[in-house]
mmCIF file of C-alpha atoms in Angstrom:
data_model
loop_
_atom_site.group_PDB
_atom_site.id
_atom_site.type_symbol
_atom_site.label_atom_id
_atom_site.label_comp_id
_atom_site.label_asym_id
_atom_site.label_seq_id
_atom_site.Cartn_x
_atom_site.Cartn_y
_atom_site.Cartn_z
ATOM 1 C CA UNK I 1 0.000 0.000 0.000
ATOM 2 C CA UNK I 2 1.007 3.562 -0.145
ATOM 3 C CA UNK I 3 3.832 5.450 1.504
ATOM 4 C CA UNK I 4 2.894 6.713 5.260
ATOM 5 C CA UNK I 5 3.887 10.069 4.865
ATOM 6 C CA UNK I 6 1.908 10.645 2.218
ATOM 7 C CA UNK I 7 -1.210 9.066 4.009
ATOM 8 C CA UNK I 8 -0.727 11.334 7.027
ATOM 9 C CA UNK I 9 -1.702 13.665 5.244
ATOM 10 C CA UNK I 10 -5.100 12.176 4.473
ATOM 11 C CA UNK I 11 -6.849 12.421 7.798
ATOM 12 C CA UNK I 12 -9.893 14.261 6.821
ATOM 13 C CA UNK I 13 -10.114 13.169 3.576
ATOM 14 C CA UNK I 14 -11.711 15.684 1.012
ATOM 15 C CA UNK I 15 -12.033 16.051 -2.416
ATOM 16 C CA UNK I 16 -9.611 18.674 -3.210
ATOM 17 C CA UNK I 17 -9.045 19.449 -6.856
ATOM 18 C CA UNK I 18 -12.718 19.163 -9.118
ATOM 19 C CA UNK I 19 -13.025 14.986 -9.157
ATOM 20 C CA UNK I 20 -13.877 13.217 -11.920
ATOM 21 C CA UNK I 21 -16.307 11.212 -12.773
ATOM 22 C CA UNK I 22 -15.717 7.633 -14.073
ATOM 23 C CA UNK I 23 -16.574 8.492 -17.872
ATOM 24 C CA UNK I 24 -14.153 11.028 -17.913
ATOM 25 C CA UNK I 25 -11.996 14.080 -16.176
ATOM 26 C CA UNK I 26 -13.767 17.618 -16.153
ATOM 27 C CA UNK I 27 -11.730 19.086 -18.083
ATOM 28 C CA UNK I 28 -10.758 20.681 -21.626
ATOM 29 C CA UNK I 29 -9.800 17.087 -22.744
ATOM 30 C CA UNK I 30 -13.311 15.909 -20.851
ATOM 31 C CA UNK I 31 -14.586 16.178 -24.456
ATOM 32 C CA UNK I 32 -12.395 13.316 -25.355
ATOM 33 C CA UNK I 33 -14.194 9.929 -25.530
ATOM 34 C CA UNK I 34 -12.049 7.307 -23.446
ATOM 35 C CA UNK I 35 -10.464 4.749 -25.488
ATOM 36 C CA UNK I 36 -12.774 3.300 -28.064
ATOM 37 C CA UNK I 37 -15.498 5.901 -27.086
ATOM 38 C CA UNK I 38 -16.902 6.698 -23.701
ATOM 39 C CA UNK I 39 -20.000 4.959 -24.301
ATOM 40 C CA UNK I 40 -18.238 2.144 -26.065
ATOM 41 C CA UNK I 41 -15.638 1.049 -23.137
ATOM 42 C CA UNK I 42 -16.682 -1.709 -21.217
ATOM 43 C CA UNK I 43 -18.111 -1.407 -17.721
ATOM 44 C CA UNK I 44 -15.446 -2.548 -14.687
ATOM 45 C CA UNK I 45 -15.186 -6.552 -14.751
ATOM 46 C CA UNK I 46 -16.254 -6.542 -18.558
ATOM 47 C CA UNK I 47 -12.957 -9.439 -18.813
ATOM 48 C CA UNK I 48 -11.824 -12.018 -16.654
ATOM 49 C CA UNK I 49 -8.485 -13.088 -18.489
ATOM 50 C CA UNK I 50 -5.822 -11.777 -20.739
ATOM 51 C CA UNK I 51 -5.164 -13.074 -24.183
ATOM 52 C CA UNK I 52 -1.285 -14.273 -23.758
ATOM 53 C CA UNK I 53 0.886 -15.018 -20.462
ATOM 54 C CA UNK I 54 4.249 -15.026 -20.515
ATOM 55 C CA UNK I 55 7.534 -15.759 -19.063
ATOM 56 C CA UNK I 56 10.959 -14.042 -19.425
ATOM 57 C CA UNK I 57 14.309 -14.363 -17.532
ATOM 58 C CA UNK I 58 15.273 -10.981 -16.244
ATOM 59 C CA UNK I 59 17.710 -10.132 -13.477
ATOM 60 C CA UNK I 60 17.359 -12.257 -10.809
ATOM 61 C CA UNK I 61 13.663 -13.392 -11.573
ATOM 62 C CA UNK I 62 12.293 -14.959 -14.547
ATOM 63 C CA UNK I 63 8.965 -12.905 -14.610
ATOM 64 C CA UNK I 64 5.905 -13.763 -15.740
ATOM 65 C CA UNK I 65 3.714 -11.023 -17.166
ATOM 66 C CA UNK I 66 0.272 -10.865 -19.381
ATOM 67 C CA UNK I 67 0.673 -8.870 -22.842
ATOM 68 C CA UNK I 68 -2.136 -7.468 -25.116
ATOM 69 C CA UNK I 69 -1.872 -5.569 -28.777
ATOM 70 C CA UNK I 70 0.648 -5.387 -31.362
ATOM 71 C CA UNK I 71 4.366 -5.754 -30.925
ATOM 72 C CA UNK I 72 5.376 -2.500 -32.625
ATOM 73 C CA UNK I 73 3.181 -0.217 -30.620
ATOM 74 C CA UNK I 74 4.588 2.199 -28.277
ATOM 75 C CA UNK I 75 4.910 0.385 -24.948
ATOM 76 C CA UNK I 76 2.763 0.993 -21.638
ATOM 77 C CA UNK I 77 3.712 -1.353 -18.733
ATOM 78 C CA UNK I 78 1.098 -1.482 -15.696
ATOM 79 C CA UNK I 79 2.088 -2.174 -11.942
ATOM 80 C CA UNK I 80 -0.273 -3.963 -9.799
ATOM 81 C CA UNK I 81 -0.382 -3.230 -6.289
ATOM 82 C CA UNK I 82 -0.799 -5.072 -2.882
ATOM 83 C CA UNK I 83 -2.769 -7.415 -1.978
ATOM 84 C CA UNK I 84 -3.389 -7.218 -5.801
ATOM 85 C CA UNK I 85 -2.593 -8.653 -9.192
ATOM 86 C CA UNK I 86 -1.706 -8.337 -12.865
ATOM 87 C CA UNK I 87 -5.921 -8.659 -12.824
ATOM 88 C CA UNK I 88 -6.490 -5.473 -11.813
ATOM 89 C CA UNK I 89 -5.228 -4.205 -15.453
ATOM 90 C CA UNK I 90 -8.038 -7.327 -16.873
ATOM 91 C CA UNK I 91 -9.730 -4.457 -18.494
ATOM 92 C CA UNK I 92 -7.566 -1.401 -18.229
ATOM 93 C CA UNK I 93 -5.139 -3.305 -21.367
ATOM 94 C CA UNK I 94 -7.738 -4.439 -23.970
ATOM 95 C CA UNK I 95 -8.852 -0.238 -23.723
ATOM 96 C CA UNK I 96 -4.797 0.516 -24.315
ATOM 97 C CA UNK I 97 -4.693 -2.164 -26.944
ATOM 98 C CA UNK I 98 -7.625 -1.422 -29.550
ATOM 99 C CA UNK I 99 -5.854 1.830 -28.970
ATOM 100 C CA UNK I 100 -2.604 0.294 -30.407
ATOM 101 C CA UNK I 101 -0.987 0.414 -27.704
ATOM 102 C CA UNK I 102 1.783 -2.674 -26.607
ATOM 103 C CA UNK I 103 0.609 -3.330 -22.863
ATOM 104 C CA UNK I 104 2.716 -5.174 -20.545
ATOM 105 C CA UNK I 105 1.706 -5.933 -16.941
ATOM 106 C CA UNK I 106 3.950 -8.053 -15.115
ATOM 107 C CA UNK I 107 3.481 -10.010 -11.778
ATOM 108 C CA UNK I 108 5.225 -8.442 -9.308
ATOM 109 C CA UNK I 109 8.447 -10.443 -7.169
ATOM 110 C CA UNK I 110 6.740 -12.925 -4.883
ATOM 111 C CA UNK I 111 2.924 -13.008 -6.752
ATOM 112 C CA UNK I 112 1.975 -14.822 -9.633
ATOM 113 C CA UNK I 113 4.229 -16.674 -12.088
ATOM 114 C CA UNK I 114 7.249 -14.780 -11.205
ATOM 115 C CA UNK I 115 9.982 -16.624 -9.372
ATOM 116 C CA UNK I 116 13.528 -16.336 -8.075
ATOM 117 C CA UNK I 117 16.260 -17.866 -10.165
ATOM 118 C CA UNK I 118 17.763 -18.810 -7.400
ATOM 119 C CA UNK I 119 17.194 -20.347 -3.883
ATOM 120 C CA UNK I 120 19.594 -18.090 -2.528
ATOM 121 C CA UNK I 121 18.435 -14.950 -3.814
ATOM 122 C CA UNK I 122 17.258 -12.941 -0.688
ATOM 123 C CA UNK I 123 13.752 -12.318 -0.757
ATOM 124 C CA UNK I 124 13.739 -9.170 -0.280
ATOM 125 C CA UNK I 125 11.092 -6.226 -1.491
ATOM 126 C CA UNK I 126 12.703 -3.013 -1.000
ATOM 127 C CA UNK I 127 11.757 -0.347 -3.134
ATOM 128 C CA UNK I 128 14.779 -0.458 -5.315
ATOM 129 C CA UNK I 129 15.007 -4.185 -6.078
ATOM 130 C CA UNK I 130 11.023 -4.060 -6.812
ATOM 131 C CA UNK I 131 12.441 -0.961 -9.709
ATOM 132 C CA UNK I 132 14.999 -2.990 -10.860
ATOM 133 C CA UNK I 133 12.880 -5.807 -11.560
ATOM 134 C CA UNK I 134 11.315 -3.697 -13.932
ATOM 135 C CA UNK I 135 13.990 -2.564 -15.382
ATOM 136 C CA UNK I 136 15.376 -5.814 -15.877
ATOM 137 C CA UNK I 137 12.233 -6.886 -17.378
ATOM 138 C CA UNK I 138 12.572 -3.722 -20.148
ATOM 139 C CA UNK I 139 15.832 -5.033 -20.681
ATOM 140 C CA UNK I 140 15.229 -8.216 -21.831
ATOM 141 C CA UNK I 141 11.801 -7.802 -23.764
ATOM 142 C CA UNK I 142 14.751 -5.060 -25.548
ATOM 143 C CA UNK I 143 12.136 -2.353 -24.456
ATOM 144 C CA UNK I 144 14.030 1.450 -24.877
ATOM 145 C CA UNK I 145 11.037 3.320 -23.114
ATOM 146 C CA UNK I 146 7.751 2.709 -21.798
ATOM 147 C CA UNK I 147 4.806 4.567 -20.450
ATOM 148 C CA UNK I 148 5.013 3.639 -16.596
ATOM 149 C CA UNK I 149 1.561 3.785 -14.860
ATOM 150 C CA UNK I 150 0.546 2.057 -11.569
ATOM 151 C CA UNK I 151 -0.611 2.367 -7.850
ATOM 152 C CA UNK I 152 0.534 1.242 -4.717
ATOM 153 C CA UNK I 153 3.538 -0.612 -5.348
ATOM 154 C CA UNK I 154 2.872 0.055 -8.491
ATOM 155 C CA UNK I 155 2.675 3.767 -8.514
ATOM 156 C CA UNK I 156 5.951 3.729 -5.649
ATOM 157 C CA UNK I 157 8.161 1.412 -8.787
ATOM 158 C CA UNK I 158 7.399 3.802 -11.826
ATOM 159 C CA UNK I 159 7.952 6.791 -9.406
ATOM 160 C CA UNK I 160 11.332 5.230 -8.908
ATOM 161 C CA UNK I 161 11.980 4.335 -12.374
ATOM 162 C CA UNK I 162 11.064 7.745 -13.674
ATOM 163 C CA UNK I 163 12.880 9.611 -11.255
ATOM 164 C CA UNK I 164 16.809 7.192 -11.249
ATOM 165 C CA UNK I 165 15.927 6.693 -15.127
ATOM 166 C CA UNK I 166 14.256 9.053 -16.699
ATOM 167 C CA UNK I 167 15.238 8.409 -20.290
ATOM 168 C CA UNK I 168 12.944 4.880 -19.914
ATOM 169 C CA UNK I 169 9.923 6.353 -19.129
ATOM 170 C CA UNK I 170 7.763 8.507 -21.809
ATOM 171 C CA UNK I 171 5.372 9.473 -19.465
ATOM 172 C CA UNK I 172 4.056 8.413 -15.759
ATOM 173 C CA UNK I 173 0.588 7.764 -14.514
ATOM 174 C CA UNK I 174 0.662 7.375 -10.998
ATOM 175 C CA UNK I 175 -1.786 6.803 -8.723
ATOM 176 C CA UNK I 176 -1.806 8.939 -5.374
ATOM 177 C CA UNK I 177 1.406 11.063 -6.604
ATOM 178 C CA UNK I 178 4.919 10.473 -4.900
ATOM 179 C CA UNK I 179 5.264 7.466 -3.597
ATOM 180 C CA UNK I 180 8.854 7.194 -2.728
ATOM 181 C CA UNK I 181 9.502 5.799 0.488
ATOM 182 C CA UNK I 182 11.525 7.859 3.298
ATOM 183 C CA UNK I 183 12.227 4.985 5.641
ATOM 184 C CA UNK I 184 13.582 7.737 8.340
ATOM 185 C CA UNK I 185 10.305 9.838 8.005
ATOM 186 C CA UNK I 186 8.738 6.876 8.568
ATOM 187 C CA UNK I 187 9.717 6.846 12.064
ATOM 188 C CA UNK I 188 7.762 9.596 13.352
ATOM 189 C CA UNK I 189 4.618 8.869 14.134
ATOM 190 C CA UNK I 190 1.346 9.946 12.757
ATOM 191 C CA UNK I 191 -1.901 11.132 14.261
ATOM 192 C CA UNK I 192 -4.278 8.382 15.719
ATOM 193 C CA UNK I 193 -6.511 8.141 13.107
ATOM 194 C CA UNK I 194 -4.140 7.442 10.416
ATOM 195 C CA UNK I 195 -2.239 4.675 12.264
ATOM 196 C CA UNK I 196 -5.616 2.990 12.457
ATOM 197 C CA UNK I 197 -5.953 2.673 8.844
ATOM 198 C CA UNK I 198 -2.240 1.008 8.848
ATOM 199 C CA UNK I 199 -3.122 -1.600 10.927
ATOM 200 C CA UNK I 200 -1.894 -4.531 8.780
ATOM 201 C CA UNK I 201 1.356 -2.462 8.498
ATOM 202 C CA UNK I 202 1.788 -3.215 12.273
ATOM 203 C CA UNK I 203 0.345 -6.590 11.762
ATOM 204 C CA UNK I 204 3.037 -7.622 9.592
ATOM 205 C CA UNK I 205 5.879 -6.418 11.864
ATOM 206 C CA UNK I 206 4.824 -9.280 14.576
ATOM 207 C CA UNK I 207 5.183 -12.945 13.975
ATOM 208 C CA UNK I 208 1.539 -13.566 14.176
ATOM 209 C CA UNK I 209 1.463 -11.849 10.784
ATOM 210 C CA UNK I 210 4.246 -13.430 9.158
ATOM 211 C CA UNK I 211 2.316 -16.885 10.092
ATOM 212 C CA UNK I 212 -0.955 -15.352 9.329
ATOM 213 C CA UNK I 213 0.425 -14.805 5.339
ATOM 214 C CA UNK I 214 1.581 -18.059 5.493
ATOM 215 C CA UNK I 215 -1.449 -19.451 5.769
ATOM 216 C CA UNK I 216 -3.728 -19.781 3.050
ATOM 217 C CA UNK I 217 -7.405 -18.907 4.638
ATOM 218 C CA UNK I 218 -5.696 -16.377 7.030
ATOM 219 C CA UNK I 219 -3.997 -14.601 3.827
ATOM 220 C CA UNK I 220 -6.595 -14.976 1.992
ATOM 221 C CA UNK I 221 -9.069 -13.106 4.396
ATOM 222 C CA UNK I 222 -6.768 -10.898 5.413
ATOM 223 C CA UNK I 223 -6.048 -9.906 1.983
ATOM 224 C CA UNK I 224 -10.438 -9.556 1.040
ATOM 225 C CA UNK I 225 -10.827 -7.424 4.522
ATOM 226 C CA UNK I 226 -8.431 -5.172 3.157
ATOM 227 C CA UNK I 227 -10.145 -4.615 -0.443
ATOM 228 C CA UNK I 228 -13.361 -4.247 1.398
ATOM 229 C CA UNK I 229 -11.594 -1.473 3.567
ATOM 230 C CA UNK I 230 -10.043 0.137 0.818
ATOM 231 C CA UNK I 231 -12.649 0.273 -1.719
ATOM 232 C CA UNK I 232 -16.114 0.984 0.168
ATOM 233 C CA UNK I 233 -18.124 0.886 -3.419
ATOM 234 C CA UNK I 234 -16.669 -1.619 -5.191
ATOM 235 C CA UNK I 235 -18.223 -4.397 -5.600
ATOM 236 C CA UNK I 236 -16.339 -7.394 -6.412
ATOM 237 C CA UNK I 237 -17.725 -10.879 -6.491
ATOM 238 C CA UNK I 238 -16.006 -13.976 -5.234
ATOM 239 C CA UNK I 239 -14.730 -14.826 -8.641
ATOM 240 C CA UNK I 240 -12.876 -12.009 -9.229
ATOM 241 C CA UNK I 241 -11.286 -12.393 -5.753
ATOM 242 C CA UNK I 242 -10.195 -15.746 -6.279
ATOM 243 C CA UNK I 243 -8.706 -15.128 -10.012
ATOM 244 C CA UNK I 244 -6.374 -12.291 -7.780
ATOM 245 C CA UNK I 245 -5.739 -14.638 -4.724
ATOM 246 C CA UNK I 246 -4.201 -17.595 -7.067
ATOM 247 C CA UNK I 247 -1.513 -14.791 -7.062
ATOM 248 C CA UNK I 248 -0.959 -15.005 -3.403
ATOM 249 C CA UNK I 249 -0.180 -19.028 -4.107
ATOM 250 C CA UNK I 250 3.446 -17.722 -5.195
ATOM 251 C CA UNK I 251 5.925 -19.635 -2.623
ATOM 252 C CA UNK I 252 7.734 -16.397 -2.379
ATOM 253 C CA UNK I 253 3.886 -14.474 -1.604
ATOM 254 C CA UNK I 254 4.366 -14.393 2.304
ATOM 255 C CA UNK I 255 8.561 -13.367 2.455
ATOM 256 C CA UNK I 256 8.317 -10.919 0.005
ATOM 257 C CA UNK I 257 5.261 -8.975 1.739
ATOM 258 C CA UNK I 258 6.517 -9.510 4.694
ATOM 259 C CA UNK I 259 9.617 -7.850 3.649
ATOM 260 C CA UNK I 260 8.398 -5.147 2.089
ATOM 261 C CA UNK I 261 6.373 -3.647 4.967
ATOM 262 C CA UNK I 262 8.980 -4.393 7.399
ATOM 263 C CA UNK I 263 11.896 -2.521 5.598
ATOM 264 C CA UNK I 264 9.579 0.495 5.274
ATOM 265 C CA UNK I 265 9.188 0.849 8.807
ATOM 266 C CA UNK I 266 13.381 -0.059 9.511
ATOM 267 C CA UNK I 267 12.496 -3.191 11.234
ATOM 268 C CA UNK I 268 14.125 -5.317 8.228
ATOM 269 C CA UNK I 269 17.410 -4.496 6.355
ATOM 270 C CA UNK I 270 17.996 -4.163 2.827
ATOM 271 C CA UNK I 271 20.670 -5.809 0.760
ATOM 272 C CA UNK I 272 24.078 -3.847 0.346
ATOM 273 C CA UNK I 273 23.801 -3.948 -3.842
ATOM 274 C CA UNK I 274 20.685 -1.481 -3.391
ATOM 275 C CA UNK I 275 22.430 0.858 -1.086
ATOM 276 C CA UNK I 276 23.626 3.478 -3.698
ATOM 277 C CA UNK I 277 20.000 3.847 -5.117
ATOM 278 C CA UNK I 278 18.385 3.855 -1.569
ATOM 279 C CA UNK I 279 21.002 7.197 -0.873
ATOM 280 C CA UNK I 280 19.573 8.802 -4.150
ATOM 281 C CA UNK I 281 16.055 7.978 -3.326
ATOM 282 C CA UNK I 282 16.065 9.482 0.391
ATOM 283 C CA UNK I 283 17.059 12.593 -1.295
ATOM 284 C CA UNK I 284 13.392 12.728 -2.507
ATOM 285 C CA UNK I 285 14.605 13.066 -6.256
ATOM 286 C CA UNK I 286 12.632 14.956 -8.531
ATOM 287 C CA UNK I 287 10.237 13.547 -11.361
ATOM 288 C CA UNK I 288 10.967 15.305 -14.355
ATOM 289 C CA UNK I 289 9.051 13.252 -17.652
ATOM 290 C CA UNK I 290 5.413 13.993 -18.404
ATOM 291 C CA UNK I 291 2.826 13.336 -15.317
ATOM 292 C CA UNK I 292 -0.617 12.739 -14.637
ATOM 293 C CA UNK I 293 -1.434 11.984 -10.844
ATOM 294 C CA UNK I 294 -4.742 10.042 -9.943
ATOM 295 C CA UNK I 295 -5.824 10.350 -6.438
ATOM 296 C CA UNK I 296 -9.364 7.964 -6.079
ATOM 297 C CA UNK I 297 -11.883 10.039 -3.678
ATOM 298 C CA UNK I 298 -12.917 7.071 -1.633
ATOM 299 C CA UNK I 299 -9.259 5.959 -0.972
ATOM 300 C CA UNK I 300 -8.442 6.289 2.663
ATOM 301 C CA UNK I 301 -4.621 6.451 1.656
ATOM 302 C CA UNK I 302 -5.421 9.470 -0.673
ATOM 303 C CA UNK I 303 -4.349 12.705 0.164
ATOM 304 C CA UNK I 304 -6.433 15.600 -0.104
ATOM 305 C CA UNK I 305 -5.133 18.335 -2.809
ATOM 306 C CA UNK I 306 -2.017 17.330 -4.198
ATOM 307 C CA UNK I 307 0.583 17.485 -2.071
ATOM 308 C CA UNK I 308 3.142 15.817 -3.653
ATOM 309 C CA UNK I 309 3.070 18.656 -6.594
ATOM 310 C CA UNK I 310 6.096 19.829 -5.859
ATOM 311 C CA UNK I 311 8.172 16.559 -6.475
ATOM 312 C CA UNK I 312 7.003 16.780 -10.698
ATOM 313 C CA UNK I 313 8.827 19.946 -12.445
ATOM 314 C CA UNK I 314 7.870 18.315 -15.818
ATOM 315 C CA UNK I 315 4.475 18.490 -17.582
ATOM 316 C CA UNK I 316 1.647 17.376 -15.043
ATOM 317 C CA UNK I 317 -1.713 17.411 -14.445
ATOM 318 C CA UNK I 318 -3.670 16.225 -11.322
ATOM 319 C CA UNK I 319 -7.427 14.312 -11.287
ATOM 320 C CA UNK I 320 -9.478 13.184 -8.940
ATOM 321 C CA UNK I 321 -11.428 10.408 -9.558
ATOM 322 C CA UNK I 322 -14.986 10.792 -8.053
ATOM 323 C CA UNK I 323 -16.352 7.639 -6.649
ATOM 324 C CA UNK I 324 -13.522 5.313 -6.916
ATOM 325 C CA UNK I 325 -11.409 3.596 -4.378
ATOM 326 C CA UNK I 326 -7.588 2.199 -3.621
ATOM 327 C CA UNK I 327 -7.591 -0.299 -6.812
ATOM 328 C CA UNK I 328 -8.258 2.289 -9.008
ATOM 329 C CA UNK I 329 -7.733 0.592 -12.385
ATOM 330 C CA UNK I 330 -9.476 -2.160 -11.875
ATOM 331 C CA UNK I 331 -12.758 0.056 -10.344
ATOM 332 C CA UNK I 332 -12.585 2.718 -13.275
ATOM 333 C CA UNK I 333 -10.552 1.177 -16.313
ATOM 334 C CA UNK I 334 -11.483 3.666 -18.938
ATOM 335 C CA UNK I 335 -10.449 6.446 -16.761
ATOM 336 C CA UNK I 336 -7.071 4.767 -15.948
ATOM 337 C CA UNK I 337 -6.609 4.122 -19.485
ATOM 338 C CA UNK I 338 -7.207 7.506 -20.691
ATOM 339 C CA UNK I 339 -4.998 9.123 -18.073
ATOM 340 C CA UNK I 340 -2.430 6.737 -19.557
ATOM 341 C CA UNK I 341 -3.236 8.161 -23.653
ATOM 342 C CA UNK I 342 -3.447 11.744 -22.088
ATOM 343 C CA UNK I 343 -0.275 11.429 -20.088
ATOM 344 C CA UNK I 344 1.845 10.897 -23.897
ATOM 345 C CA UNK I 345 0.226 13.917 -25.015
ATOM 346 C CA UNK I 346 1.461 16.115 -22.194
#
């Protein structure tokens, strides 16, 4: 989920800029049909499955990842999220692809089809080895440049990617802003009310929830709770849970979370080969290549405003997105989608 810092600032949540509604941003480019027409884009949970998985040795992982539309197209990869999947971009990438775009979306370290090459490859999710997997991944698919767009994790590895490498990344969507992670800000607590909202951040830090994500109906309803928390309207059936939560059946699934939360809150080291990208990173680098920030109204992470602004001095533009919560691709797809066209054209 998304940085703390960032959600402190959240307490009171409002609106801030003029929201959007899920057809479409109020704005000049409002008039703008999303992809394949406005009233021709499928509703939320129009797809189940994507046409072609994949598998591709890349760094230390060989990743697996789901790609839709031609191989010549200018490239978009999507980031899922936790406790999420390459399913919540099910209906975000046939939008991107009638569009001709090339749309990549790759299972994150430790969910899916992705695996470690090795046995003794730490599993570890700091927020530079989660980048470099990406990277990597560009690398050997002999991507240049990309459109990055995500959220949570997601949003936190294109920040990165866009901000160490700019020259890979076209343009950024990313959802609630900057995500980088300040692991000595995160040491000061926050008011009452926000800590609440973290409480499977704390969870994680004990051994009761390392043994909880280790075991499958614990995860597993652990994982719903928070999807229920974090996105009031949506309404999901059990089906689309379950296509998500064969994810969590990874081997590397319960480490890797584990990891990640722990390490943002200092309670977990990194690895040594990460350390000069950490250093740049806790300088709060900023994002330079074309922007468009989505902050969901119903997200309890989202800040009100945008109060991150000052961490993009390239072309940006900020929407809210009326009505939607945390898993905001998978709740409004054609909006996600068109922030993604939009974001090229900045």
């Amino acid at each position: 989920m998304i940085d703390r810092r960032t959600f402190g600032k959240a307490v009171g949540l409002g609106t801030g800029a003029a929201a959007l509604s899920l057809t479409g941003p109020q704005s000049a480019d409002a008039a703008q049909a999303a992809p394949g027409g406005a009233d021709e884009a499928p509703a939320p949970g129009a797809h189940s499955t994507f046409p072609a998985l994949k598998r591709v040795r890349a760094g230390v992982l060989d990743i697996g990842y789901a790609e839709a539309g031609p191989a010549h197209g200018p490239v978009v990869i999507c980031l899922h999220g936790w406790p999420y999947d390459i399913h919540s971009y099910v209906d975000v990438a046939p939008l991107l692809a009638g569009q001709g775009y090339r749309v990549i979306v790759p299972y994150l370290r430790g969910h899916g089809t992705t695996r470690f090459r090795s046995a003794h490859t730490d599993r570890n999710a700091q927020q530079a080895a989660v980048a470099l997997d990406i990277v990597a991944l560009m690398d050997a698919l002999e991507i240049r440049e990309a459109v990055l767009a995500g959220f949570d994790w997601g949003s936190r590895t294109a920040d990165i990617i866009a901000a160490l490498w700019p020259g890979r990344v076209t343009a950024l969507v990313s959802t609630s802003g900057y995500l980088v992670t300040d692991v000595e800000a995160q040491q000061s607590p926050l008011a009452p009310a926000a800590e609440h909202t973290w409480w499977y951040q704390y969870y994680f830090a004990t051994e009761r929830g390392r043994r909880a994500m280790e075991t499958p109906e614990l995860r597993d309803a652990l994982c719903r709770l928070v999807w229920q928390e974090v996105s009031p309207t949506w309404a999901f059936d059990d089906a689309t849970f379950r296509r998500t939560a064969a994810a969590f059946e990874n081997p590397d699934y319960a480490a890797v979370v584990i990891h990640n939360y722990r390490w943002r809150l200092g309670l977990a080291d990194g690895e040594r080969r990460y350390d000069r990208y950490e250093k740049q990173l806790a300088t709060r680098p900023v994002i330079q290549v074309p922007t468009i920030t989505l902050s969901p109204e119903l997200d309890p992470f989202t800040a009100p405003g945008d109060p991150t602004r000052d961490r993009f001095s390239g072309p940006y533009e900020h929407r809210v997105v009326a009505g939607a919560g945390h898993n905001l691709p998978q709740e409004a797809p054609a909006v996600f989608a068109r922030a993604v066209q939009d974001a090229g054209r900045l």
